[in-house]
mmCIF file of C-alpha atoms in Angstrom:
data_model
loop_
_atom_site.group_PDB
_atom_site.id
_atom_site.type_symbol
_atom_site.label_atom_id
_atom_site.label_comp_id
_atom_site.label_asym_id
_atom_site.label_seq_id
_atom_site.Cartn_x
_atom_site.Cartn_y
_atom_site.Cartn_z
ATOM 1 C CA UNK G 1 -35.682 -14.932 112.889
ATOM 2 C CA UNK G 2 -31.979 -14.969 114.572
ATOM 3 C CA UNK G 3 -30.257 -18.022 115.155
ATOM 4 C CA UNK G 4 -28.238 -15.577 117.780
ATOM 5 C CA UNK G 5 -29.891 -14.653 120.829
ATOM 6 C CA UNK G 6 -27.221 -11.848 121.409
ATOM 7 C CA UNK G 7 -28.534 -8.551 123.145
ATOM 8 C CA UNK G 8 -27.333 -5.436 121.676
ATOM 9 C CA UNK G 9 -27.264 -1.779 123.325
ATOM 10 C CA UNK G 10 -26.986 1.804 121.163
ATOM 11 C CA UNK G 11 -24.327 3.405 123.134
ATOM 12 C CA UNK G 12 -24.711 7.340 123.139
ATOM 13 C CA UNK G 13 -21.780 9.287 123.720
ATOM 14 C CA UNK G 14 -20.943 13.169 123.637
ATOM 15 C CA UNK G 15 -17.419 14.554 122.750
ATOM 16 C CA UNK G 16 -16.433 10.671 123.907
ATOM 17 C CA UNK G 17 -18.491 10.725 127.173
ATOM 18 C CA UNK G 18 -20.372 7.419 127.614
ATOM 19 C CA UNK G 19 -24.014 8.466 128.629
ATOM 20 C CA UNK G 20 -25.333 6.960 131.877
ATOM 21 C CA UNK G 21 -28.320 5.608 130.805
ATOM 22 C CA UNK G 22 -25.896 3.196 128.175
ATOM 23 C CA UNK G 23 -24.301 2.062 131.168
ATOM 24 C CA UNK G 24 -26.954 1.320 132.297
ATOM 25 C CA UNK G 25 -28.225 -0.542 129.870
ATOM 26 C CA UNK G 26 -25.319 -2.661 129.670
ATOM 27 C CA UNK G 27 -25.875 -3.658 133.178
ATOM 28 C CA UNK G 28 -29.519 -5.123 132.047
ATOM 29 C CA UNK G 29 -28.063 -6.306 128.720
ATOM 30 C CA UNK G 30 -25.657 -8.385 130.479
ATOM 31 C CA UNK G 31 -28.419 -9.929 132.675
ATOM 32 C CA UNK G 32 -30.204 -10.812 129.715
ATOM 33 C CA UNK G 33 -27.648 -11.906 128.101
ATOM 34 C CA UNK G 34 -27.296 -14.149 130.934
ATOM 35 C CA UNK G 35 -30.574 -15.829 130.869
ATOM 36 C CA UNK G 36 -30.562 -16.203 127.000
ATOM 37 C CA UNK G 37 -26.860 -17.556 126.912
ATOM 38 C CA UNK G 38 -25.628 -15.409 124.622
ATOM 39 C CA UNK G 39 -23.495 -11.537 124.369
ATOM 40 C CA UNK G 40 -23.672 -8.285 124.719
ATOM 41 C CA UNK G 41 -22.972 -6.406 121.967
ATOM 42 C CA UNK G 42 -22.476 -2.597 122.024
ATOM 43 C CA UNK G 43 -22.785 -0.290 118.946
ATOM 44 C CA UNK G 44 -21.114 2.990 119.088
ATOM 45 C CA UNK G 45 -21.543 5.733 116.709
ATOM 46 C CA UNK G 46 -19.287 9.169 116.209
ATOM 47 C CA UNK G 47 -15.961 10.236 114.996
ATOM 48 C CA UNK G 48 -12.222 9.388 116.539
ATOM 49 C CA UNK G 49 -14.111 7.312 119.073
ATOM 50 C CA UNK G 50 -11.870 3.960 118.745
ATOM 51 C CA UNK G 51 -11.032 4.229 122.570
ATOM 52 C CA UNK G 52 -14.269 4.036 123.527
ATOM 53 C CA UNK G 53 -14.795 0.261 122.558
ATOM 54 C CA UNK G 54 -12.726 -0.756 125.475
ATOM 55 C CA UNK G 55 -14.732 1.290 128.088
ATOM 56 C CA UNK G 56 -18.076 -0.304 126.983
ATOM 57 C CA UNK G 57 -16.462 -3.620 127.198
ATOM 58 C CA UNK G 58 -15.327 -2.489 130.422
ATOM 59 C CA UNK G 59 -19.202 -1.901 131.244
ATOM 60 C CA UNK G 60 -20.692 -5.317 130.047
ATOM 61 C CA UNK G 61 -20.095 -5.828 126.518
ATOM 62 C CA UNK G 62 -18.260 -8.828 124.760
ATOM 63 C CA UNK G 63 -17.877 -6.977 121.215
ATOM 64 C CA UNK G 64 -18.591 -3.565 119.512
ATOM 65 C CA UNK G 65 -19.064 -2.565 116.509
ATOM 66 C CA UNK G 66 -17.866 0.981 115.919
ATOM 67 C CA UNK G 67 -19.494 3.587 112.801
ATOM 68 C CA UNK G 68 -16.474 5.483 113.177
ATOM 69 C CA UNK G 69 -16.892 8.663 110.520
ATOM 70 C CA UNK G 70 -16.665 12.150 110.547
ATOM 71 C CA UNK G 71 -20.074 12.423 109.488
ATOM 72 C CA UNK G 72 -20.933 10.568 112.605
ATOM 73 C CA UNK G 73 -19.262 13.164 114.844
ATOM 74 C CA UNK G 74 -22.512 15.430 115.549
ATOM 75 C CA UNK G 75 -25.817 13.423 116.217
ATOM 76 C CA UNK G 76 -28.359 13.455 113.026
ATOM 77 C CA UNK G 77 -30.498 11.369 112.314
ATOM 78 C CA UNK G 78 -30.336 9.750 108.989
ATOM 79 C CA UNK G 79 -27.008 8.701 108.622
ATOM 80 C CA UNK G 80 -27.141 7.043 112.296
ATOM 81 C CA UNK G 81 -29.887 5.251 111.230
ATOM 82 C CA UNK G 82 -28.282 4.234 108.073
ATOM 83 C CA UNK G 83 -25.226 2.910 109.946
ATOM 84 C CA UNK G 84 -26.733 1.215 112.696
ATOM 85 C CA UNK G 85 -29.351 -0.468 110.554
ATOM 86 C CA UNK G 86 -27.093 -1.700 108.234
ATOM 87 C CA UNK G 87 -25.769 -3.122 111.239
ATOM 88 C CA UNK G 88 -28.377 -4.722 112.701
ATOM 89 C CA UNK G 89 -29.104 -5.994 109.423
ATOM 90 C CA UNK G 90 -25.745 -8.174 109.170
ATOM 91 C CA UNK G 91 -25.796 -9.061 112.786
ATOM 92 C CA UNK G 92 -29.130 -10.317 113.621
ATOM 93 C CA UNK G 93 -29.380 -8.972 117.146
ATOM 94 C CA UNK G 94 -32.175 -10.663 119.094
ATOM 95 C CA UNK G 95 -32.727 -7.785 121.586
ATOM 96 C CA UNK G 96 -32.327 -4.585 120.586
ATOM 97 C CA UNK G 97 -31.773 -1.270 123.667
ATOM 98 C CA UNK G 98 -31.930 2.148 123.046
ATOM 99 C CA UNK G 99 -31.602 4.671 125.912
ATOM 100 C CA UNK G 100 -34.961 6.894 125.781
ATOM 101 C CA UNK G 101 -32.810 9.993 126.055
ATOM 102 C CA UNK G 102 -34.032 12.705 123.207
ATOM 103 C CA UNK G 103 -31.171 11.166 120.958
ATOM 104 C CA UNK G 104 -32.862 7.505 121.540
ATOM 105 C CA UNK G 105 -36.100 8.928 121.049
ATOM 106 C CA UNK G 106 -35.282 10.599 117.909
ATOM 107 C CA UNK G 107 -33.217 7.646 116.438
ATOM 108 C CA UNK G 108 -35.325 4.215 117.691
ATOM 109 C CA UNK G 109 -38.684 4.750 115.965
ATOM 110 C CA UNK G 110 -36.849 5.539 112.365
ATOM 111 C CA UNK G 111 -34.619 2.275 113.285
ATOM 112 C CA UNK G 112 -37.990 0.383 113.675
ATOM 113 C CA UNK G 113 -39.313 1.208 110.855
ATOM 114 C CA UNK G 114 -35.893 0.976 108.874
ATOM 115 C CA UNK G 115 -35.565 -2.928 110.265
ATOM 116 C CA UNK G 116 -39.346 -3.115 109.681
ATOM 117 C CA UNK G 117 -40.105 -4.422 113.610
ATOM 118 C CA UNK G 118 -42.138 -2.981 116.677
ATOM 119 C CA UNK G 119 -40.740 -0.592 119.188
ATOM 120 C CA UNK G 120 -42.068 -0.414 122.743
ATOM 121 C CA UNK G 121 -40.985 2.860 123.993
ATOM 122 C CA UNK G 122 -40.384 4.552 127.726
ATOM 123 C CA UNK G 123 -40.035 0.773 129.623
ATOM 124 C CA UNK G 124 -39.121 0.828 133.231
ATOM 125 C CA UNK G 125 -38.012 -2.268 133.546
ATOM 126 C CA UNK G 126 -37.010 -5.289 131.047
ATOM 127 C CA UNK G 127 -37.636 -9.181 131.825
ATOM 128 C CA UNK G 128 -37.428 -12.634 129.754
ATOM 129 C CA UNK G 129 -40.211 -14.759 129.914
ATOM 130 C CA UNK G 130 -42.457 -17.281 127.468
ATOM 131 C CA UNK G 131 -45.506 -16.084 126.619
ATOM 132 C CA UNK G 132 -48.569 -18.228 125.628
ATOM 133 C CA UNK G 133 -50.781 -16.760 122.317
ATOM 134 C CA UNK G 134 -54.466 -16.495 123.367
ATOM 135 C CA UNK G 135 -55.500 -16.667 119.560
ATOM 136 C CA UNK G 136 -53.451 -19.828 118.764
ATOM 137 C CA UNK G 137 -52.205 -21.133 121.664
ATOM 138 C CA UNK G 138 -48.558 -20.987 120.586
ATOM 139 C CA UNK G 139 -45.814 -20.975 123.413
ATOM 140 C CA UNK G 140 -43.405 -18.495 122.625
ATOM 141 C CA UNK G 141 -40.082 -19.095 124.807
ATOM 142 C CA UNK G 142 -37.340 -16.268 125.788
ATOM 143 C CA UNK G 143 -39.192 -13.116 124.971
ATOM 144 C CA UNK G 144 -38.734 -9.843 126.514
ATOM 145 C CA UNK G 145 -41.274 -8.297 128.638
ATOM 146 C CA UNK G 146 -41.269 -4.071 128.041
ATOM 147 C CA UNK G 147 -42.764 -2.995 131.069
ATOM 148 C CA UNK G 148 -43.983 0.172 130.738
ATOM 149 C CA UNK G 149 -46.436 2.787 132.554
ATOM 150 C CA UNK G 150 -49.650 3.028 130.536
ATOM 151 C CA UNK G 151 -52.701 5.234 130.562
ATOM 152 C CA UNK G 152 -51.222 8.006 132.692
ATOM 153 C CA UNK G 153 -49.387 6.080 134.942
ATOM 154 C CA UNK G 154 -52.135 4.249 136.331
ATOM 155 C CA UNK G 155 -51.603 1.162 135.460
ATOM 156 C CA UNK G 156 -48.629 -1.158 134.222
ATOM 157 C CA UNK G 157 -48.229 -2.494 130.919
ATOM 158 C CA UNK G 158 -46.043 -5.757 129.836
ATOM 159 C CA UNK G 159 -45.462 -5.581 126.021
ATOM 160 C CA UNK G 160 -43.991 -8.486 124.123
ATOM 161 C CA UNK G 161 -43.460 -9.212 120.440
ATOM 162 C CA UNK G 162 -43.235 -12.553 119.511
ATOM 163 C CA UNK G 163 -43.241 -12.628 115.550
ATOM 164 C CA UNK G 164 -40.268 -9.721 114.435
ATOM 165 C CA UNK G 165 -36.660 -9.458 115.799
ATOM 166 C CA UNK G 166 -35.400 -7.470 117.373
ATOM 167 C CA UNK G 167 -37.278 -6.999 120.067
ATOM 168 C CA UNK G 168 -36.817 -2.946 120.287
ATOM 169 C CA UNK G 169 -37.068 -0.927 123.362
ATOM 170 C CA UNK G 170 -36.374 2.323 124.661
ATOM 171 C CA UNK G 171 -35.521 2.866 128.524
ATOM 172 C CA UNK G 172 -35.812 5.533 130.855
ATOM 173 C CA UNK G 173 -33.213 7.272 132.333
ATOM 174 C CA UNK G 174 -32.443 6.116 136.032
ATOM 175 C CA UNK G 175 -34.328 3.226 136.253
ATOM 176 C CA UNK G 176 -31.614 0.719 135.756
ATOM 177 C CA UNK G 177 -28.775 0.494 137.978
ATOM 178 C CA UNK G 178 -24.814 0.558 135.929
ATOM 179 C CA UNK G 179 -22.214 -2.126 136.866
ATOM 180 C CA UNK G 180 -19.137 -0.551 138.347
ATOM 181 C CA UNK G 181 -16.462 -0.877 135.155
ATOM 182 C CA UNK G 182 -14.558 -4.077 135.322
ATOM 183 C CA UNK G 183 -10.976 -3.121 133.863
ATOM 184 C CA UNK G 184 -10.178 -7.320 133.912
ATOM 185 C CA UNK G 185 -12.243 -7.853 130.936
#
């Protein structure tokens, strides 16, 4: 387990274009972040895209970590799984966010599997709460609740994963709402 409780978001840019649904994230991230006490942390992935690092701060996060290659310029999968998870690996993140865009889609199920963790995919919205095993009566404290639609819609699912870290999620697009940029920090 992390000693860190820092949330961290997969940015996904185009041609240096922040995607909304990252800012977005960043606005949940930091109101996580919030709760837990800890930071935001962003991770951006491409080629020449040094000047981005200021915009996501400008969005919510206090660091990020740049894979800044030119075989990072063009989305594929492997080596942005490679980079990020080596990542993750060194930093620990407690919370892990991945835009469910068809980039996100593509690239959070191989980083589950590459960090060897569970992945709750499509969530509407995001929470922290404790959660209380039925099978053991343990009292887990600070998880994330993945709300999610479930069996068609119908009805609404709260996920949680007490036992790996990260806790891994994808989110739709719109469902969040972005900060406006803060240019102070």
């Amino acid at each position: 387990m992390t000693d860190k409780r820092n949330v961290w978001v997969s940015i996904e840019q185009d041609e240096g274009q922040l995607a909304e649904v990252s800012l977005e994230l960043l606005a949940k991230a930091r109101e996580i972040a919030g709760l837990l006490g800890s930071e935001v942390w962003g991770i951006v992935c491409g080629s020449n895209i040094g000047e981005l690092a200021e915009k996501v701060i400008h969005y919510g996060a206090d660091q990020v970590l740049l894979a800044d290659d030119p075989e990072l310029e063009n989305y594929r999968t492997l080596p942005f799984c490679r980079a990020i998870a080596s990542m993750a690996q060194q930093g620990r993140p407690y919370i892990f966010l991945i835009g469910a865009t068809p980039v996100g889609r593509d690239l959070a199920p191989r980083l589950a599997s590459a960090l060897k963790v569970g992945l709750t995919a499509d969530c509407t919205d995001l929470q922290i709460g404790d959660y209380v095993s039925k099978k053991d009566n343990t009292v887990y404290k600070d998880l994330l609740y993945q709300v999610r639609p479930a069996f068609g819609g119908n009805i609404i699912a709260t996920i949680v994963n007490p036992k790996t870290r990260p806790q891994m999620a994808t989110v739709r697009e719109g469902v969040m709402r972005r900060n406006e940029p803060d240019t102070s920090r």
